[in-house]
XYZ file of N, CA and C in Angstrom:
816
model
N 90.687 30.522 6.321
C 91.002 30.482 4.904
C 89.714 30.306 4.093
N 89.542 31.154 3.085
C 88.385 31.061 2.204
C 88.818 30.507 0.852
N 88.019 29.617 0.313
C 88.343 28.973 -0.962
C 87.122 29.007 -1.869
N 87.377 28.877 -3.167
C 86.291 28.858 -4.141
C 85.719 27.444 -4.255
N 84.463 27.335 -4.669
C 83.880 26.001 -4.875
C 84.674 25.208 -5.912
N 84.497 23.889 -5.883
C 85.108 23.012 -6.871
C 84.022 22.384 -7.737
N 84.372 22.138 -8.982
C 83.448 21.476 -9.896
C 84.169 20.251 -10.446
N 83.967 19.069 -9.850
C 84.706 17.876 -10.267
C 84.421 17.506 -11.716
N 85.434 16.980 -12.365
C 85.364 16.737 -13.812
C 84.218 15.804 -14.197
N 83.973 14.776 -13.416
C 82.958 13.787 -13.809
C 81.555 14.406 -13.867
N 81.331 15.490 -13.159
C 80.066 16.222 -13.249
C 80.169 17.399 -14.218
N 81.338 18.023 -14.234
C 81.528 19.202 -15.085
C 81.464 18.850 -16.559
N 81.917 17.669 -16.931
C 81.926 17.273 -18.342
C 80.503 17.244 -18.901
N 79.563 16.695 -18.124
C 78.170 16.664 -18.569
C 77.602 18.075 -18.675
N 77.907 18.899 -17.678
C 77.458 20.294 -17.701
C 78.005 20.998 -18.947
N 79.273 20.784 -19.244
C 79.916 21.389 -20.411
C 79.192 20.999 -21.697
N 78.862 19.729 -21.840
C 78.216 19.253 -23.068
C 76.787 19.782 -23.200
N 76.097 19.897 -22.077
C 74.695 20.320 -22.129
C 74.534 21.833 -22.181
N 75.380 22.550 -21.466
C 75.199 23.996 -21.332
C 76.092 24.830 -22.258
N 77.236 24.276 -22.650
C 78.192 25.049 -23.445
C 78.213 24.583 -24.895
N 78.538 23.327 -25.115
C 78.652 22.808 -26.482
C 77.335 22.938 -27.229
N 76.232 22.729 -26.535
C 74.924 22.796 -27.179
C 74.537 24.215 -27.586
N 75.240 25.221 -27.049
C 74.886 26.611 -27.357
C 76.126 27.483 -27.214
N 76.863 27.620 -28.306
C 78.115 28.367 -28.256
C 77.925 29.843 -28.598
N 76.848 30.421 -28.120
C 76.592 31.846 -28.309
C 76.880 32.566 -26.992
N 77.915 33.411 -26.936
C 78.276 34.065 -25.668
C 77.137 34.838 -25.022
N 76.324 35.512 -25.823
C 75.225 36.307 -25.252
C 74.199 35.402 -24.581
N 73.865 34.289 -25.233
C 72.900 33.346 -24.651
C 73.457 32.704 -23.388
N 74.726 32.350 -23.422
C 75.356 31.750 -22.250
C 75.338 32.728 -21.080
N 75.615 34.001 -21.364
C 75.600 35.007 -20.304
C 74.228 35.106 -19.659
N 73.187 35.034 -20.455
C 71.838 35.187 -19.915
C 71.446 34.028 -19.000
N 72.148 32.903 -19.100
C 71.801 31.727 -18.300
C 72.716 31.520 -17.096
N 73.694 32.379 -16.923
C 74.598 32.228 -15.782
C 73.828 32.450 -14.479
N 73.949 31.500 -13.579
C 73.302 31.588 -12.267
C 74.315 31.146 -11.213
N 75.039 32.093 -10.675
C 76.092 31.774 -9.718
C 75.514 31.239 -8.408
N 74.243 31.535 -8.140
C 73.609 31.001 -6.931
C 73.351 29.497 -7.039
N 73.329 28.977 -8.265
C 73.098 27.548 -8.472
C 74.349 26.765 -8.082
N 74.265 25.974 -7.028
C 75.418 25.201 -6.548
C 75.327 23.723 -6.908
N 74.434 23.364 -7.804
C 74.255 21.970 -8.185
C 75.543 21.394 -8.784
N 76.002 20.281 -8.230
C 77.190 19.612 -8.733
C 78.492 20.100 -8.141
N 78.445 21.188 -7.399
C 79.668 21.739 -6.826
C 80.010 21.028 -5.515
N 81.289 21.012 -5.191
C 81.720 20.382 -3.951
C 82.545 21.358 -3.129
N 82.552 21.136 -1.836
C 83.309 21.986 -0.911
C 84.679 21.367 -0.671
N 85.741 22.152 -0.803
C 87.079 21.630 -0.499
C 87.168 21.132 0.937
N 88.111 20.238 1.183
C 88.246 19.633 2.506
C 88.629 20.651 3.572
N 89.370 21.664 3.187
C 89.857 22.666 4.136
C 89.368 24.049 3.714
N 88.896 24.830 4.678
C 88.519 26.208 4.399
C 87.024 26.405 4.232
N 86.619 27.665 4.242
C 85.227 28.048 4.029
C 85.047 28.547 2.607
N 83.873 28.291 2.058
C 83.587 28.716 0.691
C 83.461 30.240 0.625
N 84.042 30.827 -0.396
C 83.904 32.265 -0.627
C 82.421 32.593 -0.797
N 81.985 33.648 -0.160
C 80.595 34.073 -0.223
C 80.138 34.274 -1.670
N 78.922 33.792 -1.985
C 78.395 33.890 -3.345
C 78.331 35.344 -3.815
N 77.938 36.232 -2.910
C 77.874 37.648 -3.281
C 79.247 38.179 -3.686
N 80.280 37.676 -3.030
C 81.631 38.104 -3.373
C 82.039 37.554 -4.742
N 81.651 36.340 -5.053
C 81.944 35.772 -6.380
C 81.229 36.572 -7.459
N 79.984 36.952 -7.197
C 79.243 37.788 -8.153
C 79.936 39.137 -8.325
N 80.416 39.703 -7.217
C 81.133 40.976 -7.282
C 82.412 40.843 -8.111
N 83.129 39.738 -7.933
C 84.345 39.507 -8.715
C 84.008 39.467 -10.203
N 82.964 38.743 -10.544
C 82.548 38.676 -11.947
C 82.158 40.064 -12.478
N 81.337 40.777 -11.741
C 80.873 42.091 -12.198
C 82.041 43.064 -12.374
N 82.985 43.032 -11.445
C 84.149 43.917 -11.557
C 84.969 43.602 -12.807
N 85.141 42.318 -13.084
C 85.905 41.920 -14.268
C 85.187 42.334 -15.557
N 83.883 42.111 -15.604
C 83.112 42.488 -16.800
C 83.143 44.001 -16.998
N 82.995 44.758 -15.909
C 83.048 46.226 -16.010
C 84.398 46.684 -16.562
N 85.464 46.038 -16.105
C 86.794 46.411 -16.574
C 86.953 46.113 -18.064
N 86.433 44.983 -18.515
C 86.504 44.640 -19.938
C 85.720 45.639 -20.784
N 84.574 46.045 -20.292
C 83.743 46.967 -21.063
C 84.365 48.359 -21.156
N 85.208 48.723 -20.162
C 85.938 49.988 -20.257
C 86.877 49.987 -21.461
N 87.332 48.790 -21.835
C 88.211 48.643 -22.997
C 87.423 48.255 -24.244
N 86.097 48.407 -24.178
C 85.208 48.138 -25.299
C 85.227 46.674 -25.728
N 85.438 45.779 -24.783
C 85.344 44.346 -25.057
C 83.911 43.923 -24.773
N 83.164 43.632 -25.825
C 81.752 43.283 -25.685
C 81.479 41.985 -26.443
N 80.811 41.059 -25.778
C 80.645 39.725 -26.347
C 79.635 39.685 -27.489
N 78.923 40.789 -27.728
C 77.992 40.806 -28.866
C 78.744 40.876 -30.192
N 79.986 41.314 -30.133
C 80.776 41.496 -31.351
C 81.751 40.336 -31.539
N 82.034 40.006 -32.783
C 83.031 38.983 -33.068
C 84.417 39.524 -32.712
N 85.224 38.745 -32.025
C 86.569 39.225 -31.668
C 87.516 39.194 -32.849
N 88.560 39.983 -32.777
C 89.637 39.935 -33.756
C 90.956 39.872 -32.992
N 92.071 39.912 -33.711
C 93.369 39.762 -33.066
C 93.604 40.842 -32.018
N 93.184 42.076 -32.317
C 93.382 43.171 -31.371
C 92.526 43.001 -30.126
N 91.247 42.651 -30.316
C 90.360 42.532 -29.157
C 90.739 41.337 -28.281
N 91.158 40.229 -28.875
C 91.547 39.083 -28.047
C 92.818 39.375 -27.266
N 93.743 40.110 -27.880
C 94.960 40.492 -27.180
C 94.640 41.415 -26.010
N 93.770 42.384 -26.248
C 93.347 43.301 -25.186
C 92.579 42.555 -24.103
N 91.696 41.647 -24.526
C 90.932 40.840 -23.572
C 91.853 40.074 -22.639
N 92.847 39.384 -23.189
C 93.754 38.589 -22.364
C 94.491 39.467 -21.348
N 94.948 40.610 -21.807
C 95.697 41.522 -20.936
C 94.826 42.075 -19.808
N 93.643 42.590 -20.161
C 92.764 43.222 -19.168
C 92.167 42.181 -18.226
N 91.739 41.057 -18.771
C 91.104 40.025 -17.956
C 92.102 39.404 -16.981
N 93.341 39.210 -17.427
C 94.380 38.670 -16.537
C 94.587 39.591 -15.343
N 94.755 40.878 -15.605
C 94.944 41.841 -14.512
C 93.743 41.865 -13.581
N 92.543 41.895 -14.165
C 91.331 42.028 -13.367
C 91.086 40.789 -12.505
N 91.285 39.605 -13.082
C 91.145 38.373 -12.306
C 92.098 38.372 -11.115
N 93.350 38.712 -11.396
C 94.368 38.659 -10.354
C 94.056 39.641 -9.221
N 93.676 40.852 -9.580
C 93.403 41.868 -8.568
C 92.139 41.544 -7.763
N 91.099 41.063 -8.439
C 89.831 40.828 -7.757
C 89.807 39.534 -6.947
N 90.644 38.581 -7.334
C 90.710 37.318 -6.600
C 91.887 37.293 -5.640
N 92.657 38.363 -5.615
C 93.926 38.381 -4.901
C 93.860 38.030 -3.430
N 92.822 38.455 -2.740
C 92.793 38.218 -1.293
C 92.448 36.772 -0.947
N 92.043 35.992 -1.955
C 91.697 34.601 -1.704
C 92.734 33.611 -2.228
N 93.404 33.944 -3.311
C 94.252 32.962 -3.981
C 95.722 33.094 -3.631
N 96.340 31.951 -3.386
C 97.787 31.815 -3.273
C 98.209 30.836 -4.365
N 99.492 30.760 -4.705
C 99.916 29.797 -5.729
C 99.502 28.358 -5.419
N 99.520 27.972 -4.161
C 99.123 26.598 -3.832
C 97.640 26.375 -4.103
N 96.793 27.335 -3.729
C 95.360 27.209 -4.002
C 95.072 27.313 -5.499
N 95.894 28.080 -6.213
C 95.693 28.265 -7.650
C 96.069 27.030 -8.458
N 96.588 26.006 -7.795
C 96.907 24.748 -8.470
C 95.732 23.778 -8.458
N 94.605 24.203 -7.916
C 93.412 23.358 -7.825
C 92.635 23.429 -9.139
N 92.705 22.368 -9.921
C 92.074 22.371 -11.235
C 90.553 22.425 -11.154
N 89.952 21.750 -10.145
C 88.488 21.762 -10.022
C 87.963 23.159 -9.713
N 88.769 23.978 -9.031
C 88.377 25.358 -8.768
C 88.323 26.154 -10.073
N 89.344 25.980 -10.918
C 89.348 26.699 -12.194
C 88.226 26.201 -13.105
N 87.924 24.912 -13.030
C 86.795 24.387 -13.801
C 85.513 25.094 -13.394
N 85.336 25.303 -12.104
C 84.160 26.038 -11.614
C 84.121 27.454 -12.187
N 85.222 28.158 -12.121
C 85.245 29.545 -12.591
C 85.042 29.627 -14.100
N 85.623 28.693 -14.849
C 85.463 28.707 -16.306
C 84.043 28.359 -16.740
N 83.428 27.386 -16.060
C 82.117 26.892 -16.486
C 80.937 27.602 -15.844
N 81.109 28.064 -14.612
C 79.955 28.575 -13.890
C 79.996 30.078 -13.622
N 81.175 30.686 -13.713
C 81.286 32.121 -13.420
C 81.609 32.929 -14.683
N 82.513 32.442 -15.521
C 82.926 33.189 -16.715
C 82.790 32.394 -18.017
N 81.778 31.547 -18.166
C 81.699 30.747 -19.406
C 81.497 31.579 -20.655
N 80.794 32.709 -20.533
C 80.570 33.577 -21.697
C 81.875 34.164 -22.207
N 82.782 34.504 -21.296
C 84.066 35.074 -21.695
C 84.960 34.000 -22.321
N 84.945 32.798 -21.745
C 85.752 31.711 -22.301
C 85.289 31.381 -23.721
N 83.993 31.292 -23.907
C 83.453 30.982 -25.232
C 83.749 32.112 -26.215
N 83.546 33.341 -25.780
C 83.837 34.489 -26.639
C 85.288 34.460 -27.117
N 86.197 34.118 -26.230
C 87.628 34.123 -26.568
C 88.055 32.933 -27.419
N 87.470 31.762 -27.179
C 88.052 30.547 -27.741
C 87.179 29.761 -28.714
N 85.946 30.146 -28.933
C 85.178 29.393 -29.928
C 85.745 29.676 -31.318
N 85.647 28.681 -32.183
C 86.157 28.797 -33.550
C 85.056 28.420 -34.539
N 85.047 29.106 -35.684
C 83.996 28.884 -36.671
C 84.563 28.224 -37.917
N 83.913 27.160 -38.353
C 84.302 26.465 -39.573
C 83.043 25.956 -40.268
N 82.899 26.363 -41.535
C 81.713 25.967 -42.308
C 80.408 26.328 -41.583
N 80.394 27.556 -41.045
C 79.214 28.093 -40.355
C 78.855 27.340 -39.070
N 79.788 26.551 -38.568
C 79.580 25.833 -37.323
C 80.646 26.253 -36.311
N 80.202 26.484 -35.062
C 81.138 26.839 -34.000
C 81.557 25.593 -33.216
N 82.792 25.615 -32.737
C 83.285 24.563 -31.854
C 84.238 25.205 -30.853
N 84.540 24.473 -29.786
C 85.470 24.989 -28.791
C 86.242 23.820 -28.185
N 87.512 24.057 -27.918
C 88.364 23.034 -27.328
C 88.047 22.925 -25.836
N 87.626 21.747 -25.357
C 87.284 21.611 -23.932
C 88.459 21.873 -23.007
N 89.686 21.808 -23.515
C 90.843 22.080 -22.662
C 90.821 23.499 -22.114
N 90.130 24.416 -22.804
C 90.044 25.797 -22.325
C 89.207 25.913 -21.056
N 88.468 24.866 -20.734
C 87.689 24.826 -19.503
C 88.314 23.917 -18.448
N 88.993 22.860 -18.893
C 89.359 21.794 -17.963
C 90.853 21.611 -17.699
N 91.683 21.735 -18.715
C 93.081 21.326 -18.562
C 93.857 22.320 -17.701
N 94.619 21.811 -16.751
C 95.281 22.670 -15.776
C 96.244 23.648 -16.437
N 96.903 23.259 -17.526
C 97.865 24.156 -18.174
C 97.265 24.969 -19.307
N 95.968 24.773 -19.620
C 95.380 25.492 -20.748
C 94.044 26.146 -20.431
N 93.435 25.830 -19.278
C 92.139 26.439 -19.005
C 92.296 27.959 -18.923
N 91.296 28.672 -19.426
C 91.474 30.099 -19.683
C 91.696 30.927 -18.425
N 90.797 30.842 -17.457
C 90.932 31.679 -16.267
C 92.206 31.346 -15.494
N 92.495 30.068 -15.349
C 93.695 29.671 -14.629
C 94.968 30.130 -15.310
N 95.005 29.981 -16.626
C 96.177 30.421 -17.389
C 96.423 31.911 -17.208
N 95.351 32.702 -17.274
C 95.506 34.156 -17.138
C 95.944 34.541 -15.731
N 95.410 33.873 -14.716
C 95.818 34.189 -13.339
C 97.303 33.922 -13.160
N 97.778 32.779 -13.644
C 99.196 32.453 -13.503
C 100.076 33.427 -14.275
N 99.613 33.866 -15.433
C 100.394 34.862 -16.181
C 100.503 36.160 -15.389
N 99.382 36.589 -14.819
C 99.418 37.824 -14.027
C 100.322 37.664 -12.814
N 100.343 36.482 -12.246
C 101.205 36.200 -11.092
C 102.674 36.225 -11.496
N 102.997 35.553 -12.593
C 104.382 35.443 -13.028
C 104.964 36.751 -13.543
N 104.164 37.499 -14.282
C 104.697 38.661 -14.985
C 104.409 39.978 -14.270
N 104.129 39.918 -12.994
C 103.959 41.135 -12.194
C 105.328 41.761 -11.963
N 105.523 42.944 -12.527
C 106.817 43.631 -12.454
C 106.692 44.825 -11.506
N 107.100 44.632 -10.265
C 106.959 45.698 -9.275
C 107.876 46.876 -9.564
N 108.870 46.683 -10.438
C 109.791 47.768 -10.754
C 109.189 48.775 -11.737
N 108.079 48.397 -12.390
C 107.424 49.297 -13.341
C 106.229 49.947 -12.657
N 106.385 51.212 -12.264
C 105.341 51.890 -11.499
C 104.153 52.298 -12.360
N 104.345 52.394 -13.665
C 103.257 52.806 -14.558
C 102.298 51.654 -14.823
N 102.837 50.474 -15.106
C 102.013 49.309 -15.395
C 102.770 48.059 -14.957
N 102.332 47.471 -13.853
C 102.999 46.277 -13.344
C 102.913 45.088 -14.293
N 101.937 45.122 -15.197
C 101.758 43.989 -16.120
C 102.082 44.361 -17.564
N 103.034 45.258 -17.771
C 103.376 45.715 -19.114
C 103.842 44.573 -20.015
N 104.448 43.555 -19.447
C 104.937 42.439 -20.266
C 103.800 41.665 -20.924
N 102.633 41.647 -20.304
C 101.494 40.955 -20.901
C 101.031 41.653 -22.171
N 101.350 42.934 -22.304
C 101.046 43.655 -23.545
C 102.154 43.495 -24.574
N 103.389 43.442 -24.111
C 104.544 43.405 -25.009
C 104.761 42.025 -25.631
N 104.402 40.981 -24.920
C 104.665 39.619 -25.390
C 103.456 39.056 -26.126
N 103.717 38.320 -27.199
C 102.639 37.696 -27.961
C 102.129 36.459 -27.239
N 100.995 35.946 -27.697
C 100.447 34.717 -27.125
C 101.456 33.575 -27.228
N 102.110 33.446 -28.382
C 103.113 32.389 -28.551
C 104.269 32.552 -27.572
N 104.699 33.798 -27.348
C 105.786 34.051 -26.396
C 105.385 33.645 -24.989
N 104.175 34.027 -24.583
C 103.704 33.721 -23.231
C 103.575 32.218 -23.016
N 103.073 31.528 -24.028
C 102.950 30.076 -23.936
C 104.331 29.436 -23.846
N 105.266 29.917 -24.675
C 106.617 29.350 -24.681
C 107.321 29.531 -23.337
N 107.071 30.659 -22.688
C 107.771 30.959 -21.442
C 107.147 30.259 -20.248
N 105.834 30.146 -20.217
C 105.180 29.597 -19.025
C 104.624 28.191 -19.246
N 103.623 28.056 -20.120
C 102.959 26.754 -20.236
C 103.884 25.641 -20.731
N 104.748 25.940 -21.686
C 105.583 24.879 -22.246
C 106.793 24.542 -21.386
N 107.149 25.424 -20.491
C 108.356 25.200 -19.696
C 108.079 24.652 -18.304
N 106.819 24.708 -17.858
C 106.457 24.220 -16.526
C 107.320 24.873 -15.444
N 107.424 26.204 -15.484
C 108.295 26.914 -14.550
C 107.555 27.425 -13.315
N 106.428 26.839 -12.986
C 105.616 27.385 -11.894
C 106.309 27.330 -10.548
N 107.325 26.490 -10.409
C 108.021 26.436 -9.136
C 109.072 27.506 -8.974
N 109.314 28.299 -10.030
C 110.397 29.286 -9.997
C 109.880 30.618 -10.536
N 109.143 31.356 -9.696
C 108.429 32.541 -10.164
C 109.307 33.685 -10.643
N 110.616 33.671 -10.352
C 111.451 34.776 -10.819
C 111.925 34.569 -12.257
N 111.746 33.377 -12.811
C 112.248 33.110 -14.158
C 111.389 33.692 -15.292
N 110.059 33.484 -15.286
C 109.270 33.974 -16.424
C 109.426 35.466 -16.698
N 109.439 36.291 -15.645
C 109.540 37.730 -15.882
C 110.897 38.089 -16.486
N 111.955 37.376 -16.088
C 113.273 37.639 -16.665
C 113.347 37.178 -18.112
N 112.721 36.042 -18.412
C 112.670 35.576 -19.793
C 111.839 36.535 -20.646
N 110.749 37.050 -20.067
C 109.924 38.011 -20.791
C 110.677 39.285 -21.118
N 111.429 39.794 -20.160
C 112.222 41.007 -20.401
C 113.296 40.757 -21.458
N 113.874 39.567 -21.453
C 114.871 39.240 -22.472
C 114.230 39.189 -23.856
N 112.995 38.696 -23.948
C 112.300 38.682 -25.239
C 112.045 40.095 -25.731
N 111.658 40.996 -24.839
C 111.464 42.399 -25.233
C 112.777 42.992 -25.720
N 113.863 42.651 -25.036
C 115.190 43.111 -25.470
C 115.527 42.578 -26.859
N 115.211 41.324 -27.115
C 115.442 40.738 -28.441
C 114.630 41.471 -29.500
N 113.384 41.814 -29.166
C 112.525 42.523 -30.120
C 113.108 43.868 -30.537
N 113.930 44.467 -29.683
C 114.483 45.791 -29.973
C 115.774 45.729 -30.791
N 116.267 44.525 -31.063
C 117.501 44.399 -31.833
C 117.309 44.889 -33.262
N 118.369 45.395 -33.840
C 118.343 45.828 -35.231
C 118.602 44.616 -36.133
N 117.640 43.708 -36.117
C 117.726 42.472 -36.893
C 116.382 42.227 -37.557
N 116.355 41.267 -38.487
C 115.091 40.907 -39.120
C 114.198 40.199 -38.107
N 112.887 40.241 -38.367
C 111.956 39.546 -37.483
C 112.239 38.046 -37.452
N 112.618 37.497 -38.595
C 112.921 36.070 -38.654
C 114.103 35.727 -37.750
N 115.151 36.559 -37.786
C 116.318 36.310 -36.938
C 115.943 36.419 -35.467
N 115.134 37.406 -35.118
C 114.758 37.607 -33.718
C 113.910 36.440 -33.191
N 112.999 35.932 -34.028
C 112.202 34.791 -33.600
C 113.062 33.542 -33.462
N 113.988 33.345 -34.409
C 114.903 32.206 -34.321
C 115.786 32.319 -33.078
N 116.200 33.535 -32.767
C 117.052 33.759 -31.605
C 116.322 33.412 -30.314
N 115.080 33.846 -30.202
C 114.303 33.545 -28.999
C 114.090 32.044 -28.845
N 113.719 31.372 -29.941
C 113.494 29.931 -29.871
C 114.767 29.183 -29.493
N 115.879 29.549 -30.125
C 117.154 28.893 -29.841
C 117.580 29.154 -28.392
N 117.385 30.384 -27.917
C 117.718 30.706 -26.531
C 116.912 29.840 -25.570
N 115.627 29.668 -25.840
C 114.780 28.864 -24.962
C 115.220 27.402 -24.966
N 115.605 26.887 -26.133
C 116.068 25.499 -26.216
C 117.320 25.315 -25.367
N 118.277 26.217 -25.506
C 119.523 26.127 -24.738
C 119.246 26.308 -23.252
N 118.409 27.277 -22.914
C 118.072 27.545 -21.513
C 117.447 26.323 -20.853
N 116.451 25.715 -21.506
C 115.758 24.578 -20.916
C 116.684 23.365 -20.796
N 117.582 23.200 -21.763
C 118.543 22.094 -21.688
C 119.489 22.285 -20.510
N 119.896 23.514 -20.269
C 120.865 23.775 -19.203
C 120.246 23.676 -17.817
N 119.009 24.169 -17.655
C 118.424 24.115 -16.309
C 118.085 22.687 -15.910
N 117.991 21.784 -16.889
C 117.721 20.385 -16.550
C 118.966 19.694 -16.016
N 120.115 20.352 -16.132
C 121.384 19.732 -15.736
C 122.050 20.429 -14.551
N 121.342 21.383 -13.914
C 121.969 22.114 -12.810
C 121.200 21.884 -11.523
N 121.774 22.308 -10.423
C 121.074 22.260 -9.146
C 119.931 23.269 -9.186
N 118.695 22.781 -9.062
C 117.541 23.641 -9.269
C 117.423 24.752 -8.232
N 118.075 24.612 -7.073
C 117.983 25.685 -6.084
C 118.617 26.970 -6.602
N 119.494 26.845 -7.617
C 120.108 28.050 -8.187
C 119.069 28.932 -8.877
N 117.982 28.308 -9.344
C 116.949 29.076 -10.033
C 116.182 29.984 -9.083
N 116.285 29.739 -7.796
C 115.599 30.574 -6.822
C 116.340 31.885 -6.580
N 117.573 31.959 -7.047
C 118.353 33.183 -6.914
C 118.180 34.026 -8.169
N 117.774 35.264 -7.979
C 117.555 36.147 -9.117
C 118.830 36.326 -9.944
N 119.960 36.536 -9.266
C 121.221 36.751 -9.991
C 121.651 35.506 -10.753
N 121.498 34.340 -10.128
C 121.892 33.097 -10.781
C 121.028 32.824 -12.010
N 119.734 32.992 -11.872
C 118.844 32.704 -13.001
C 119.064 33.700 -14.132
N 119.314 34.971 -13.793
C 119.598 35.971 -14.826
C 120.866 35.599 -15.597
N 121.870 35.091 -14.885
C 123.113 34.697 -15.532
C 122.904 33.513 -16.467
N 122.071 32.555 -16.044
C 121.778 31.393 -16.886
C 121.069 31.834 -18.164
N 120.111 32.741 -18.035
C 119.389 33.255 -19.205
C 120.328 34.015 -20.120
N 121.183 34.847 -19.546
C 122.122 35.641 -20.344
C 123.095 34.730 -21.090
N 123.582 33.697 -20.427
C 124.499 32.764 -21.083
C 123.815 32.025 -22.233
N 122.560 31.622 -22.027
C 121.806 30.951 -23.089
C 121.593 31.896 -24.266
N 121.291 33.157 -23.962
C 121.108 34.157 -25.023
C 122.395 34.343 -25.833
N 123.516 34.506 -25.148
C 124.791 34.722 -25.842
C 125.153 33.526 -26.713
N 124.931 32.312 -26.197
C 125.231 31.111 -26.973
C 124.352 31.034 -28.217
N 123.066 31.359 -28.051
C 122.142 31.313 -29.189
C 122.500 32.365 -30.226
N 122.836 33.568 -29.768
C 123.169 34.652 -30.686
C 124.421 34.302 -31.506
N 125.437 33.788 -30.836
C 126.681 33.430 -31.535
C 126.446 32.314 -32.546
N 125.647 31.342 -32.170
C 125.371 30.225 -33.077
C 124.633 30.685 -34.327
N 123.630 31.533 -34.147
C 122.865 32.010 -35.302
C 123.692 32.948 -36.178
N 124.528 33.767 -35.564
C 125.390 34.654 -36.343
C 126.382 33.849 -37.172
N 126.985 32.809 -36.585
C 127.918 31.969 -37.335
C 127.213 31.273 -38.491
N 126.010 30.784 -38.223
C 125.241 30.105 -39.263
C 124.931 31.055 -40.408
N 124.540 32.291 -40.082
C 124.223 33.261 -41.129
C 125.465 33.649 -41.909
N 126.589 33.814 -41.243
C 127.834 34.176 -41.926
C 128.307 33.061 -42.842
N 128.135 31.811 -42.445
C 128.523 30.687 -43.292
C 127.652 30.609 -44.541
N 126.369 30.885 -44.371
C 125.449 30.877 -45.529
C 125.823 31.981 -46.509
N 126.106 33.169 -45.965
C 126.482 34.297 -46.838
C 127.805 34.038 -47.546
N 128.747 33.412 -46.841
C 130.074 33.141 -47.408
C 129.953 32.186 -48.579
N 129.120 31.165 -48.438
C 128.938 30.195 -49.488
C 128.222 30.816 -50.688
């Protein structure tokens, strides 16, 4: 078994403050990346470390893929480029790291800290730095937090939303769903133990988007459906979620309940 290096938080935090916060320019950060530098890194208890040349290859392949979509860190990102970046980078990370990562290994936060800080820091900064009063800042959770770090979040999205039934694009849902939708379905629900649920919830959101209703109604419907769904799964035998048919039925029932409730509410408002 081959595993990626780990970067423990007590050392990574200092590195983050000295190398990232002190210089939030993606181009400058890129010029200083040295994947051969293993200072502060630790070896996991089990397995052999992935070869450095292979890690460099993974990075180069991902950067090449981003540049095919004209994602270049010299330019300021906008809503379109960040959306494209998330979609392309998620696919590329998943495909290039695929032979090494399993869901159990992907739960290692120190591994993602290493990838965010030492392999792809320029991409993380490009995506998540924010400017206010001519000063840049970045939320450290994009490097460290298990449910919000950038590379880890994208890998899990690619894992969850892989649709083998779509031969044209297995990750079409990552394009169809907004950032808020993806966060609502995966990060906020903690559904990592039930990989068949996110893709079904994503498809239901696409179905909601196609309704002949106002955008406000469709967003309210999705939110209400998620509230009902999460309330119901907390009260059932969780092994039912492992069955595709059972989980689809739970989602469909939550959708129908939400739709009826919102329709009644709208009809009462109109009647009055």
